[in-house]
CSV table of C-alpha atoms and ligand atoms in Angstrom, one decimal:
chain,number,residue,atom,x,y,z
A,84,UNK,CA,0.0,0.0,0.0
A,85,UNK,CA,1.4,3.5,-0.8
A,86,UNK,CA,2.4,5.7,2.0
A,87,UNK,CA,0.1,8.7,2.5
A,88,UNK,CA,2.8,11.2,3.6
A,89,UNK,CA,5.7,10.1,1.4
A,90,UNK,CA,8.3,12.8,1.4
A,91,UNK,CA,6.2,15.3,3.3
A,92,UNK,CA,8.4,17.6,5.4
A,93,UNK,CA,6.8,18.1,8.8
A,94,UNK,CA,7.6,20.2,11.8
A,95,UNK,CA,5.8,18.9,14.9
A,96,UNK,CA,5.9,20.5,18.3
A,97,UNK,CA,5.4,18.5,21.5
A,98,UNK,CA,7.0,15.3,20.0
A,99,UNK,CA,8.4,13.9,23.2
A,100,UNK,CA,5.3,12.3,24.6
A,101,UNK,CA,1.5,11.9,24.5
A,102,UNK,CA,-0.2,12.7,21.2
A,103,UNK,CA,2.8,14.3,19.6
A,104,UNK,CA,5.0,11.2,20.0
A,105,UNK,CA,2.2,9.0,18.4
A,106,UNK,CA,1.9,11.5,15.6
A,107,UNK,CA,5.6,11.3,15.0
A,108,UNK,CA,5.5,7.5,15.0
A,109,UNK,CA,2.5,7.3,12.6
A,110,UNK,CA,3.7,10.0,10.2
A,111,UNK,CA,7.2,8.5,10.0
A,112,UNK,CA,5.5,5.2,9.2
A,113,UNK,CA,3.5,7.0,6.4
A,114,UNK,CA,6.8,8.2,4.8
A,115,UNK,CA,7.1,11.7,6.3
A,116,UNK,CA,10.3,13.3,7.5
A,117,UNK,CA,9.7,14.9,10.9
A,118,UNK,CA,11.5,17.6,12.9
A,119,UNK,CA,10.2,16.9,16.4
A,120,UNK,CA,10.4,19.8,18.9
A,121,UNK,CA,10.2,19.4,22.7
A,122,UNK,CA,11.5,21.3,25.8
A,123,UNK,CA,13.1,18.4,27.6
A,124,UNK,CA,16.2,16.9,25.9
A,125,UNK,CA,16.0,13.8,28.1
A,126,UNK,CA,12.4,13.1,27.1
A,127,UNK,CA,12.9,13.9,23.5
A,128,UNK,CA,15.9,11.6,23.3
A,129,UNK,CA,14.0,8.8,25.0
A,130,UNK,CA,11.1,9.3,22.6
A,131,UNK,CA,13.4,9.3,19.6
A,132,UNK,CA,14.9,6.0,20.6
A,133,UNK,CA,11.4,4.4,20.4
A,134,UNK,CA,10.8,5.5,16.8
A,135,UNK,CA,11.4,3.4,13.7
A,136,UNK,CA,12.9,5.3,10.7
A,137,UNK,CA,15.4,7.3,12.8
A,138,UNK,CA,17.0,8.6,9.6
A,139,UNK,CA,13.8,10.6,9.0
A,140,UNK,CA,13.4,12.0,12.5
A,141,UNK,CA,15.3,15.2,13.5
A,142,UNK,CA,14.9,16.0,17.2
A,143,UNK,CA,15.1,19.6,18.1
A,144,UNK,CA,15.2,20.7,21.8
A,145,UNK,CA,13.6,24.2,22.3
A,146,UNK,CA,11.6,25.9,24.9
A,147,UNK,CA,8.9,27.5,22.8
A,148,UNK,CA,8.2,30.1,25.5
A,149,UNK,CA,11.6,31.7,24.6
A,150,UNK,CA,11.1,34.0,21.6
A,151,UNK,CA,14.8,33.7,20.8
A,152,UNK,CA,14.4,29.9,20.0
A,153,UNK,CA,11.9,30.7,17.3
A,154,UNK,CA,14.6,31.9,14.9
A,155,UNK,CA,16.9,29.0,15.7
A,156,UNK,CA,14.1,26.6,14.7
A,157,UNK,CA,13.7,28.6,11.4
A,158,UNK,CA,17.5,28.3,10.8
A,159,UNK,CA,17.4,24.5,11.5
A,160,UNK,CA,14.4,23.9,9.1
A,161,UNK,CA,16.3,26.0,6.5
A,162,UNK,CA,19.4,23.9,6.9
A,163,UNK,CA,17.6,20.5,6.8
A,164,UNK,CA,15.1,21.1,4.0
A,165,UNK,CA,15.0,24.8,2.9
A,166,UNK,CA,11.1,24.4,2.8
A,167,UNK,CA,8.3,23.1,4.9
A,168,UNK,CA,5.1,21.3,3.9
A,169,UNK,CA,3.3,20.7,7.3
A,170,UNK,CA,3.5,22.6,10.6
A,171,UNK,CA,1.8,21.1,13.5
A,172,UNK,CA,1.4,23.2,16.7
A,173,UNK,CA,0.8,20.4,19.2
A,174,UNK,CA,2.8,21.4,22.3
A,175,UNK,CA,0.7,22.8,25.1
A,176,UNK,CA,0.4,23.0,28.8
A,177,UNK,CA,-2.6,22.9,31.2
A,178,UNK,CA,-1.5,25.2,34.0
A,179,UNK,CA,-4.5,24.8,36.3
A,180,UNK,CA,-7.2,22.3,36.9
A,181,UNK,CA,-10.2,22.9,39.2
A,182,UNK,CA,-10.0,26.7,39.5
A,183,UNK,CA,-12.0,29.3,37.6
A,184,UNK,CA,-10.2,32.1,35.8
A,185,UNK,CA,-10.0,34.6,38.7
A,186,UNK,CA,-9.0,32.0,41.3
A,187,UNK,CA,-6.1,30.4,39.5
A,188,UNK,CA,-2.5,30.8,40.7
A,189,UNK,CA,-1.0,34.1,39.5
A,190,UNK,CA,0.7,33.7,36.2
A,191,UNK,CA,-1.4,30.7,35.0
A,192,UNK,CA,-3.1,32.6,32.2
A,193,UNK,CA,0.2,34.2,31.1
A,194,UNK,CA,2.0,30.8,31.1
A,195,UNK,CA,-0.8,29.2,29.1
A,196,UNK,CA,-0.9,31.9,26.5
A,197,UNK,CA,2.8,31.7,26.1
A,198,UNK,CA,2.9,28.0,25.1
A,199,UNK,CA,-0.6,27.5,23.7
A,200,UNK,CA,-1.1,30.7,21.7
A,201,UNK,CA,2.0,32.9,21.4
A,202,UNK,CA,4.4,30.1,20.5
A,203,UNK,CA,2.2,28.9,17.6
A,204,UNK,CA,1.7,32.5,16.5
A,205,UNK,CA,5.5,33.3,16.6
A,206,UNK,CA,6.5,30.0,15.0
A,207,UNK,CA,4.0,30.3,12.2
A,208,UNK,CA,5.2,33.9,11.4
A,209,UNK,CA,8.8,32.7,11.4
A,210,UNK,CA,8.2,29.7,9.2
A,211,UNK,CA,5.8,31.2,6.8
A,212,UNK,CA,8.5,31.9,4.1
A,213,UNK,CA,9.5,28.2,4.3
A,214,UNK,CA,5.9,27.0,4.1
A,215,UNK,CA,5.4,29.2,1.0
A,216,UNK,CA,8.2,27.3,-0.6
A,217,UNK,CA,6.6,24.0,0.4
A,218,UNK,CA,4.3,21.7,-1.4
A,219,UNK,CA,0.6,22.0,-0.6
A,220,UNK,CA,1.5,23.7,2.7
A,221,UNK,CA,-0.7,23.3,5.7
A,222,UNK,CA,-0.7,24.4,9.3
A,223,UNK,CA,-2.6,22.5,12.0
A,224,UNK,CA,-3.3,24.2,15.3
A,225,UNK,CA,-4.0,21.4,17.8
A,226,UNK,CA,-6.9,22.9,19.8
A,227,UNK,CA,-9.5,21.3,22.1
A,228,UNK,CA,-13.2,20.9,22.7
A,229,UNK,CA,-12.4,22.7,25.9
A,230,UNK,CA,-11.7,25.9,23.8
A,231,UNK,CA,-15.1,26.0,22.0
A,232,UNK,CA,-17.8,28.5,22.9
A,233,UNK,CA,-19.7,25.7,24.6
A,234,UNK,CA,-16.5,24.6,26.4
A,235,UNK,CA,-16.2,28.0,28.0
A,236,UNK,CA,-19.3,27.2,30.0
A,237,UNK,CA,-17.8,24.0,31.4
A,238,UNK,CA,-16.1,24.1,34.9
A,239,UNK,CA,-12.3,24.3,35.5
A,240,UNK,CA,-9.2,24.4,33.4
A,241,UNK,CA,-10.0,28.1,32.8
A,242,UNK,CA,-6.7,29.4,31.4
A,243,UNK,CA,-6.4,26.3,29.2
A,244,UNK,CA,-9.9,26.9,27.8
A,245,UNK,CA,-9.2,30.6,27.1
A,246,UNK,CA,-5.8,29.8,25.4
A,247,UNK,CA,-7.5,27.2,23.1
A,248,UNK,CA,-10.4,29.6,22.4
A,249,UNK,CA,-7.8,32.2,21.4
A,250,UNK,CA,-5.9,29.7,19.3
A,251,UNK,CA,-9.2,29.0,17.4
A,252,UNK,CA,-9.5,32.7,16.8
A,253,UNK,CA,-5.9,32.8,15.6
A,254,UNK,CA,-6.7,29.9,13.2
A,255,UNK,CA,-9.6,32.0,11.7
A,256,UNK,CA,-7.5,35.2,11.3
A,257,UNK,CA,-4.5,33.4,9.8
A,258,UNK,CA,-6.7,31.4,7.4
A,259,UNK,CA,-8.3,34.6,6.2
A,260,UNK,CA,-4.9,36.3,5.6
A,261,UNK,CA,-3.3,33.3,4.0
A,262,UNK,CA,-6.2,32.2,1.8
A,263,UNK,CA,-5.0,30.6,-1.4
A,264,UNK,CA,-1.4,30.3,-0.1
A,265,UNK,CA,-1.4,28.1,3.1
A,266,UNK,CA,-4.2,26.0,4.6
A,267,UNK,CA,-4.7,26.5,8.3
A,268,UNK,CA,-6.9,24.1,10.3
A,269,UNK,CA,-7.8,23.7,14.0
A,270,UNK,CA,-7.9,20.1,15.2
A,271,UNK,CA,-9.5,18.6,18.3
A,272,UNK,CA,-7.7,15.3,19.2
A,273,UNK,CA,-10.5,14.2,21.6
A,274,UNK,CA,-10.0,13.4,25.3
A,275,UNK,CA,-7.1,10.8,25.5
A,276,UNK,CA,-4.8,9.3,28.1
A,277,UNK,CA,-1.7,11.4,28.3
A,278,UNK,CA,0.1,13.5,31.0
A,279,UNK,CA,-2.2,16.4,30.0
A,280,UNK,CA,-5.4,14.3,29.5
A,281,UNK,CA,-5.0,12.3,32.6
A,282,UNK,CA,-5.6,8.6,33.3
A,283,UNK,CA,-9.4,8.7,33.2
A,284,UNK,CA,-9.5,9.8,29.5
A,285,UNK,CA,-11.3,7.2,27.3
A,286,UNK,CA,-9.2,7.5,24.2
A,287,UNK,CA,-5.5,6.7,23.3
A,288,UNK,CA,-2.9,9.0,21.8
A,289,UNK,CA,-2.8,6.6,18.9
A,290,UNK,CA,-6.5,7.3,18.1
A,291,UNK,CA,-5.7,11.1,18.1
A,292,UNK,CA,-2.8,10.5,15.7
A,293,UNK,CA,-5.0,8.5,13.3
A,294,UNK,CA,-7.5,11.3,13.4
A,295,UNK,CA,-4.9,14.0,12.8
A,296,UNK,CA,-3.6,12.0,9.8
A,297,UNK,CA,-7.1,12.0,8.3
A,298,UNK,CA,-7.2,15.8,8.9
A,299,UNK,CA,-3.8,16.6,7.3
A,300,UNK,CA,-4.9,14.5,4.2
A,301,UNK,CA,-8.0,16.7,3.6
A,302,UNK,CA,-7.8,18.6,0.3
A,303,UNK,CA,-5.5,21.6,0.6
A,304,UNK,CA,-8.3,24.0,-0.4
A,305,UNK,CA,-9.9,23.2,3.0
A,306,UNK,CA,-8.9,26.0,5.4
A,307,UNK,CA,-10.1,28.0,8.3
A,308,UNK,CA,-12.2,25.2,9.7
A,309,UNK,CA,-12.2,23.1,12.9
A,310,UNK,CA,-12.0,19.3,12.7
A,311,UNK,CA,-12.4,16.3,14.9
A,312,UNK,CA,-12.0,12.8,13.3
A,313,UNK,CA,-11.9,14.6,10.0
A,314,UNK,CA,-15.5,15.8,10.6
A,315,UNK,CA,-16.2,19.6,10.8
A,316,UNK,CA,-17.1,20.7,14.3
A,317,UNK,CA,-18.4,24.0,15.7
A,318,UNK,CA,-16.0,26.6,17.2
B,584,NAP,N1,-4.8,14.7,26.0
B,584,NAP,C1,-6.0,15.2,25.8
B,584,NAP,O1,-7.0,14.6,26.2
B,584,NAP,C2,-6.2,16.4,24.9
B,584,NAP,C3,-7.5,16.8,24.6
B,584,NAP,C4,-7.7,17.9,23.8
B,584,NAP,C5,-6.6,18.6,23.3
B,584,NAP,N2,-5.3,18.1,23.6
B,584,NAP,C6,-4.2,18.9,22.9
B,584,NAP,O2,-3.4,17.9,22.3
B,584,NAP,C7,-2.0,18.4,22.3
B,584,NAP,C8,-1.1,17.4,22.9
B,584,NAP,O3,-1.5,17.1,24.2
B,584,NAP,P1,-0.9,15.9,25.1
B,584,NAP,O4,-2.1,15.4,25.9
B,584,NAP,O5,-0.2,15.0,24.2
B,584,NAP,O6,0.1,16.7,26.1
B,584,NAP,P2,1.3,16.1,26.9
B,584,NAP,O7,1.3,14.6,27.0
B,584,NAP,O8,1.3,16.9,28.2
B,584,NAP,O9,2.6,16.6,26.0
B,584,NAP,C9,2.9,17.9,25.9
B,584,NAP,C10,4.0,18.1,24.9
B,584,NAP,O10,4.2,19.5,24.7
B,584,NAP,C11,5.6,19.8,24.9
B,584,NAP,N3,5.8,21.1,25.5
B,584,NAP,C12,5.1,21.7,26.6
B,584,NAP,N4,5.7,22.9,26.9
B,584,NAP,C13,6.6,23.1,26.0
B,584,NAP,C14,7.5,24.2,25.7
B,584,NAP,N5,7.6,25.3,26.5
B,584,NAP,N6,8.4,24.1,24.7
B,584,NAP,C15,8.5,23.0,23.9
B,584,NAP,N7,7.6,21.9,24.1
B,584,NAP,C16,6.7,22.0,25.1
B,584,NAP,C17,6.1,18.7,25.9
B,584,NAP,O11,7.5,18.6,25.9
B,584,NAP,P3,8.4,18.1,27.2
B,584,NAP,O12,8.2,16.7,27.3
B,584,NAP,O13,9.7,18.6,26.8
B,584,NAP,O14,7.8,18.9,28.3
B,584,NAP,C18,5.3,17.5,25.4
B,584,NAP,O15,6.0,17.0,24.3
B,584,NAP,C19,-2.0,19.7,23.1
B,584,NAP,O16,-2.2,20.8,22.3
B,584,NAP,C20,-3.3,19.6,24.0
B,584,NAP,O17,-3.8,20.8,24.4
B,584,NAP,C21,-5.1,17.1,24.3
């Protein structure tokens, strides 16, 4: 059977564990080349050792909250490929759990926005010239049902909800600006067992990776929309 991502050049953040690690595994198996970004060198190294096709996986340690690393990522992608086909903003944090927005520890919202919103914004801006040199370029902002309008009415994880709601807004704005040049989609991976999702989650990171694969294979004309399991969902 032919590989669905043969030769696709992918930059994936949050590749050291959880959904990102399973996306790296699946996409490498589908013939992609993957630059995998994470903050912890130790975890990224351990993750890389579990992957088949190591020749196609390029680990890149970077703390995405540091604006200075954004340019070093651009330089590295330029060195390796000189272009980029697929940018997946998957790294995220959940800085609070049960509290509502005004009761969270000070700094929770700021920390959430840094990783979950500003890092994707800065990285997209830095990598745009490389995406424009890519083939059928696409960006996927990994969002969450927690960040939908309905999700804002649900209890807890307040900063996380707000950061993903804002990421959805960023998806819309960027899709409008880049219409006809780069497709930008928001993606909900569902509730799955990871450090972030917790042990009670019903799904597995492998399920999310399969669902993301279906989403990145949508026709490139599809942009500015929110998907779960390759089905359109409401913002
Ligand atoms: N799990 C769920 O149920 C669920 C549901 C809806 C949406 N999502 C979304 O799916 C995505 C993946 O979630 P997950 O559950 O797989 O999370 P996870 O297991 O907690 O993994 C988070 C990943 O993000 C990386 N990361 C965090 N902060 C970073 C930083 N400052 N710089 C670079 N990398 C950083 C981590 O790297 P280190 O290992 O180096 O820390 C790790 O690879 C997230 O966008 C999340 O919001 C998850």
